[in-house]
Amino acid sequence: MNISEKVLLTLEYDKVMRSVSEYAVLGVSKEKIKNSVPENDFLSAEISLDTTAEADALLYKYAVSGVDFFDEITDELDRAKKGATLSCSELLRVMRLLRSSRLSKGAITVIDDEKIVYLRRIAEQIFTEHYIENDIASKIVSDDQVSDNASETLYQIRRKIKKINDSIREKLASYVRGNKMKYLQENIITMRGDRYVIPVKNEYRSQIKGLVHDQSSTGATVFIEPEAVLDLNNDLRTAIAEENAEVEKILYDLSRQVGSMADALALNIDLLASLDIAFAKAEYAYKTRSLRPGFNENGFINIVRGRHPLIDADKVVPLDVRFGKDNRFLLITGPNTGGKTVTLKLVGLFTLMAMSGLFVPAKDGTSLSFFDKIFADIGDEQSIEQSLSTFSSHIKNIINITENADERSLVLIDEIGAGTDPDEGSALAQAVIETLLNLSSRGIITTHYSRLKEYAYARDGIENASMDFDSETFAPLYKLNIGVPGSSNAIEISKRLGLSGEIIDHAYSLLTENKISFENVLREAEKSRQEAEKYKAEYSRLTEEAIRESEAVKTERAKLEQDKQRFIAGAKSEARQLVNEREEYADELIDEIKQLLKKQDLSSGDLIVARTLKNKIADSKYNLGEEDYSDLPMKPVDLSSLKEGDEVYVSSLSSVGTVCRVSPRKGEVEVMSGSVRLNVKADKLFTVKKTEQKTKSSLKKSSSVSVKRSAGAFNEVKTEINVIGQNVDEALINVEQFLDSCVVNNVEECRIVHGKGLHILGKAIQDYLKKQPFVKEYRYGVYGEGEKGVTIVKFK
């Protein structure tokens, strides 16, 4: 790796990796993360970022739970491979590895997502053996116990042991509870070695026949195995030996199976660790609100609202940094404690994180570059052991940088040329910058030297930048301004911190005239820039507000247009209904005339009746239930005198309506005609004068006829129509009238029953619905709704 450990420590890379390791599950993963270094090539770094993105999708899109914990068992696998028998606890650790392997592989390979590539490739290599996993789980019940059912032989042996134990206790119970209990020190049964005994008082030892196995420390008690249980104890000892042999055989068989797959399980540990590391990186990204940066290898860096991951999230100030394309270097100036060093470290640390497959805490648009080498000279590195001053240490770093940097290097230098005579230091700094520019390196350099600010204005490839500060209080704002050099403001900051005015004045008197002039220009330029920023922010706010208001107006206009269409549809429906009523009435009159004409001899009375019927037909012709107002004297309305409640004649509707609202500016009047409310231009409205032929009350009465007729239609709203047996033309007419009624009455959903048949009628109705603007959607019925014999319609 071409990045030294010293640089990694300087940029605090190790601290970030320790934070990431806390999200890993496995001990081996934690250590690998802590000891990891950035990738050596662009492709590997890009794959590492892709892997983290895949882990993020698995965790937070597909709810994969990550890697299940298992113990480190490398030594156990090595021993099993060599033929050693593993203990119960060791076999259980192997079982946990097998279970974790199976769960991880299954969880990842089952997901059908073509973007999950690298982690799927890892998961597919994982070895699984469900049989041996279940075998261990069923046969080993704890860290020191094998299940009774591990084998038939073991089951029979343990039954025999239980039976012998019961027999021994039964025989010894006669000593504890019988007439011999007076010889016992205590009424208990105990064991010495693997033999059952009873505690007998020493003076009565001759009263109990058997073998003495032990005595108490005082000699008052001897522990005797009665003759009655000698054989049973021997049988028990034999059975226990058989049990141990059978347990050993079971453990050996399981260990042999583990040994046969030891290499595959060892590989599993590495594969699962790789998955665990990817999941840890993804979880770290989630917890730190980080995103995947754009990644390139051409040296371009653009950080948008970047937050240093080691600074408290509630205190950190986001930074924007951009360089490496048009200008390869940034020269940052500004007051001390203004954030220059934090900016250097942020750029270096973000670069290292991206090269390690880590997301960065920034906003969309952030892009970082891969570098073969990264150099950093940041902070006071005075070495007592090497007797080097701060300046000497600084120069040794500069030597290393200028001798090894190239076009694929990132260079970060804090306070270049500091620690010595300002004139010589600035000249030396300029020479170093010139060398780095000629090497085509990229990077950031901080300084207080005015000479370097002027140099950055004149030299291609480097751009001035400054840390923002309050022009009134000189307090740092921790914002980077690219393109504008900054003033150190050392004297003003000293004044703010309490240095005496006399010293401040004397300091200003010692500055050269050119220096004062240059700093004043910078200060005024900064003040103007900050004012421009305020105006720009205000302009952006007003623009956004105007856009929001415009969108609100468009929304309201669309709503009004929708209401207008609904009102028009309502008016059409009401007019059509009235026409149909008149047609029915006329048909009835015509039928009566036909009945008269069928008579052979018409009387004078019949002729009178026929003439009367004819006059009725003429009276009803084109009359929609309203009175005829054509004979009324009218004049155009005067908007200035028109008021709510006045009645006006609407020429476009040939009817009288009531004024609801007057809009003189628009030249419109909102009129309620029947049950329809609409806006009418003033030139379409006329004032109705009272005459002897028609009074206002008669107008109201005639209007009320229409309203009552409409109201009757609204009171009986139908949401279903049946057109089965009708031909297409007849059905479409009836459906059209039905739909208009639904629209006027704000029906949300209706049913059209047309039957199945050859689907001719249903298809014709749905073709008609397809063209109607007020129809939101339509469909055939489902099971229980009539299926394809019914069409369900929803309105907008």
Short mmCIF file of C-alpha atoms in Angstrom, two decimals, residues 410-649:
data_model
loop_
_atom_site.label_atom_id
_atom_site.label_comp_id
_atom_site.label_asym_id
_atom_site.label_seq_id
_atom_site.Cartn_x
_atom_site.Cartn_y
_atom_site.Cartn_z
CA LEU A 410 -3.61 13.63 -3.05
CA VAL A 411 -1.55 16.17 -1.07
CA LEU A 412 -2.84 17.85 2.12
CA ILE A 413 -0.56 20.44 3.73
CA ASP A 414 -1.58 22.54 6.74
CA GLU A 415 0.11 25.99 7.22
CA ILE A 416 2.71 25.51 4.50
CA GLY A 417 6.01 27.28 5.21
CA ALA A 418 5.01 28.16 8.78
CA GLY A 419 7.43 28.09 11.72
CA THR A 420 10.15 30.28 10.21
CA ASP A 421 10.77 33.80 8.82
CA PRO A 422 7.58 34.91 6.99
CA ASP A 423 9.37 36.18 3.89
CA GLU A 424 11.45 33.05 3.52
CA GLY A 425 8.58 30.84 4.56
CA SER A 426 6.22 32.29 1.93
CA ALA A 427 8.90 32.05 -0.78
CA LEU A 428 9.58 28.43 0.15
CA ALA A 429 5.84 27.67 0.20
CA GLN A 430 5.37 29.17 -3.25
CA ALA A 431 8.22 27.08 -4.63
CA VAL A 432 6.73 23.90 -3.13
CA ILE A 433 3.30 24.68 -4.59
CA GLU A 434 4.85 25.34 -7.97
CA THR A 435 6.55 21.94 -7.82
CA LEU A 436 3.32 20.15 -6.89
CA LEU A 437 1.44 21.86 -9.71
CA ASN A 438 4.14 20.79 -12.17
CA LEU A 439 3.76 17.20 -10.86
CA SER A 440 0.01 17.42 -11.65
CA SER A 441 -0.90 16.34 -8.11
CA ARG A 442 -4.23 17.29 -6.47
CA GLY A 443 -4.79 18.63 -3.01
CA ILE A 444 -5.48 21.36 -0.49
CA ILE A 445 -2.98 23.73 1.16
CA THR A 446 -3.74 26.15 4.00
CA THR A 447 -1.79 29.32 4.73
CA HIS A 448 -1.86 32.85 6.15
CA TYR A 449 0.63 34.27 3.66
CA SER A 450 -0.75 37.13 1.53
CA ARG A 451 1.91 36.42 -1.07
CA LEU A 452 0.40 33.01 -1.74
CA LYS A 453 -3.10 34.51 -2.07
CA GLU A 454 -1.81 36.82 -4.82
CA TYR A 455 0.06 33.91 -6.42
CA ALA A 456 -3.13 31.80 -6.54
CA TYR A 457 -4.88 34.59 -8.44
CA ALA A 458 -2.23 34.62 -11.16
CA ARG A 459 -1.34 30.91 -11.46
CA ASP A 460 -3.43 28.38 -13.38
CA GLY A 461 -4.26 25.13 -11.61
CA ILE A 462 -4.75 26.58 -8.11
CA GLU A 463 -7.73 28.47 -6.73
CA ASN A 464 -8.17 30.66 -3.68
CA ALA A 465 -10.64 29.66 -1.01
CA SER A 466 -11.41 30.99 2.44
CA MET A 467 -13.14 30.01 5.64
CA ASP A 468 -16.13 32.25 6.20
CA PHE A 469 -16.37 34.54 9.24
CA ASP A 470 -18.78 37.16 10.54
CA SER A 471 -17.67 40.50 9.12
CA GLU A 472 -18.90 42.34 12.24
CA THR A 473 -17.80 40.05 15.10
CA PHE A 474 -15.04 38.13 13.26
CA ALA A 475 -16.47 34.90 14.69
CA PRO A 476 -15.82 31.84 12.47
CA LEU A 477 -18.80 30.44 10.51
CA TYR A 478 -17.06 27.18 9.42
CA LYS A 479 -18.09 27.61 5.79
CA LEU A 480 -15.71 27.29 2.84
CA ASN A 481 -15.96 29.92 0.10
CA ILE A 482 -14.24 28.82 -3.10
CA GLY A 483 -12.82 31.53 -5.35
CA VAL A 484 -12.39 34.14 -2.61
CA PRO A 485 -9.22 34.51 -0.49
CA GLY A 486 -9.66 35.18 3.20
CA SER A 487 -8.06 37.50 5.69
CA SER A 488 -6.42 36.08 8.80
CA ASN A 489 -7.89 38.96 10.88
CA ALA A 490 -5.37 38.15 13.59
CA ILE A 491 -5.38 41.71 14.99
CA GLU A 492 -9.18 42.04 14.98
CA ILE A 493 -9.64 38.61 16.55
CA SER A 494 -7.08 39.52 19.23
CA LYS A 495 -9.05 42.68 19.90
CA ARG A 496 -12.29 40.65 20.24
CA LEU A 497 -10.56 38.33 22.67
CA GLY A 498 -9.57 41.24 24.93
CA LEU A 499 -6.09 42.44 23.92
CA SER A 500 -5.64 46.08 24.95
CA GLY A 501 -6.55 48.80 22.48
CA GLU A 502 -3.12 50.39 22.79
CA ILE A 503 -1.43 47.20 21.62
CA ILE A 504 -3.97 46.79 18.82
CA ASP A 505 -3.37 50.33 17.55
CA HIS A 506 0.39 49.86 17.73
CA ALA A 507 0.08 46.60 15.75
CA TYR A 508 -1.84 48.34 12.99
CA SER A 509 0.80 51.07 12.85
CA LEU A 510 3.50 48.49 12.20
CA LEU A 511 1.73 47.00 9.17
CA THR A 512 2.91 48.14 5.77
CA GLU A 513 0.62 50.34 3.73
CA ASN A 514 0.30 47.68 1.02
CA LYS A 515 -0.58 45.03 3.59
CA ILE A 516 -3.28 47.23 5.14
CA SER A 517 -4.68 48.10 1.71
CA PHE A 518 -4.75 44.45 0.61
CA GLU A 519 -6.43 43.26 3.83
CA ASN A 520 -8.99 46.08 3.62
CA VAL A 521 -9.83 45.11 0.04
CA LEU A 522 -10.28 41.50 1.10
CA ARG A 523 -12.43 42.53 4.03
CA GLU A 524 -14.69 44.75 1.94
CA ALA A 525 -14.92 42.08 -0.75
CA GLU A 526 -15.94 39.57 1.88
CA LYS A 527 -18.57 41.93 3.27
CA SER A 528 -19.99 42.47 -0.24
CA ARG A 529 -20.01 38.75 -0.91
CA GLN A 530 -21.92 38.04 2.29
CA GLU A 531 -24.50 40.70 1.41
CA ALA A 532 -24.87 39.17 -2.05
CA GLU A 533 -25.38 35.77 -0.44
CA LYS A 534 -28.20 37.20 1.71
CA TYR A 535 -29.89 38.74 -1.36
CA LYS A 536 -29.48 35.48 -3.25
CA ALA A 537 -31.03 33.50 -0.39
CA GLU A 538 -33.95 35.95 -0.21
CA TYR A 539 -34.44 35.76 -3.99
CA SER A 540 -34.47 31.95 -3.80
CA ARG A 541 -37.02 32.07 -0.97
CA LEU A 542 -39.32 34.42 -2.91
CA THR A 543 -38.96 32.33 -6.07
CA GLU A 544 -39.90 29.15 -4.23
CA GLU A 545 -42.85 30.93 -2.62
CA ALA A 546 -44.05 32.17 -6.03
CA ILE A 547 -43.75 28.65 -7.47
CA ARG A 548 -45.79 27.24 -4.59
CA GLU A 549 -48.49 29.90 -5.07
CA SER A 550 -48.54 29.25 -8.83
CA GLU A 551 -49.00 25.51 -8.22
CA ALA A 552 -51.83 26.26 -5.79
CA VAL A 553 -53.56 28.43 -8.42
CA LYS A 554 -53.20 25.70 -11.04
CA THR A 555 -54.68 23.16 -8.65
CA GLU A 556 -57.63 25.44 -7.84
CA ARG A 557 -58.17 26.17 -11.54
CA ALA A 558 -58.26 22.47 -12.34
CA LYS A 559 -60.76 21.92 -9.53
CA LEU A 560 -62.97 24.72 -10.84
CA GLU A 561 -62.81 23.28 -14.36
CA GLN A 562 -63.84 19.90 -12.99
CA ASP A 563 -66.76 21.49 -11.13
CA LYS A 564 -67.74 23.34 -14.31
CA GLN A 565 -67.83 20.10 -16.30
CA ARG A 566 -69.93 18.50 -13.59
CA PHE A 567 -72.39 21.42 -13.63
CA ILE A 568 -72.65 21.29 -17.43
CA ALA A 569 -73.26 17.56 -17.30
CA GLY A 570 -75.92 18.18 -14.68
CA ALA A 571 -77.61 20.81 -16.81
CA LYS A 572 -77.59 18.48 -19.83
CA SER A 573 -79.07 15.68 -17.77
CA GLU A 574 -81.85 17.86 -16.40
CA ALA A 575 -82.66 19.25 -19.84
CA ARG A 576 -82.70 15.77 -21.36
CA GLN A 577 -85.00 14.56 -18.58
CA LEU A 578 -87.44 17.39 -19.19
CA VAL A 579 -87.41 16.78 -22.95
CA ASN A 580 -88.10 13.09 -22.39
CA GLU A 581 -91.03 13.93 -20.12
CA ARG A 582 -92.49 16.24 -22.79
CA GLU A 583 -91.99 13.62 -25.48
CA GLU A 584 -93.81 11.03 -23.37
CA TYR A 585 -96.60 13.51 -22.79
CA ALA A 586 -96.82 14.27 -26.54
CA ASP A 587 -96.83 10.55 -27.37
CA GLU A 588 -99.78 10.05 -25.02
CA LEU A 589 -101.71 12.86 -26.78
CA ILE A 590 -100.90 11.44 -30.19
CA ASP A 591 -102.13 8.00 -29.08
CA GLU A 592 -105.42 9.58 -28.02
CA ILE A 593 -105.78 11.28 -31.43
CA LYS A 594 -105.09 7.95 -33.16
CA GLN A 595 -107.83 6.31 -31.10
CA LEU A 596 -110.27 9.03 -32.28
CA LEU A 597 -109.24 8.58 -35.91
CA LYS A 598 -110.03 4.87 -35.72
CA LYS A 599 -113.69 5.72 -35.33
CA GLN A 600 -115.77 5.37 -38.47
CA ASP A 601 -117.94 8.41 -37.82
CA LEU A 602 -116.47 11.37 -36.00
CA SER A 603 -118.87 13.54 -34.11
CA SER A 604 -118.44 17.26 -33.62
CA GLY A 605 -117.42 16.51 -30.03
CA ASP A 606 -114.68 14.20 -31.27
CA LEU A 607 -113.37 16.96 -33.51
CA ILE A 608 -113.29 19.38 -30.59
CA VAL A 609 -111.38 16.83 -28.53
CA ALA A 610 -108.90 16.23 -31.39
CA ARG A 611 -108.39 20.00 -31.84
CA THR A 612 -107.80 20.35 -28.10
CA LEU A 613 -105.21 17.54 -28.14
CA LYS A 614 -103.47 19.17 -31.12
CA ASN A 615 -103.25 22.50 -29.24
CA LYS A 616 -101.77 20.71 -26.21
CA ILE A 617 -99.08 19.18 -28.42
CA ALA A 618 -98.26 22.63 -29.86
CA ASP A 619 -98.09 24.11 -26.36
CA SER A 620 -95.65 21.44 -25.15
CA LYS A 621 -93.37 21.64 -28.22
CA TYR A 622 -89.83 22.62 -27.21
CA ASN A 623 -91.08 23.60 -23.76
CA LEU A 624 -88.82 22.12 -21.08
CA GLY A 625 -91.24 22.63 -18.25
CA GLU A 626 -90.53 26.36 -17.94
CA GLU A 627 -92.85 29.19 -18.87
CA ASP A 628 -92.26 31.12 -22.09
CA TYR A 629 -90.65 34.45 -21.24
CA SER A 630 -90.27 35.70 -24.79
CA ASP A 631 -93.21 38.06 -24.41
CA LEU A 632 -91.77 39.77 -21.32
CA PRO A 633 -90.25 43.24 -21.69
CA MET A 634 -86.49 42.90 -20.93
CA LYS A 635 -83.34 45.04 -20.91
CA PRO A 636 -79.63 44.17 -20.38
CA VAL A 637 -78.59 43.97 -16.72
CA ASP A 638 -76.71 46.77 -14.97
CA LEU A 639 -73.91 45.08 -12.90
CA SER A 640 -73.57 48.12 -10.62
CA SER A 641 -77.18 47.79 -9.42
CA LEU A 642 -77.47 43.99 -9.58
CA LYS A 643 -77.46 42.25 -6.20
CA GLU A 644 -77.77 38.78 -4.71
CA GLY A 645 -81.32 37.40 -4.90
CA ASP A 646 -82.35 39.34 -8.04
CA GLU A 647 -83.94 37.34 -10.84
CA VAL A 648 -82.53 37.59 -14.36
CA TYR A 649 -83.32 36.05 -17.72
#
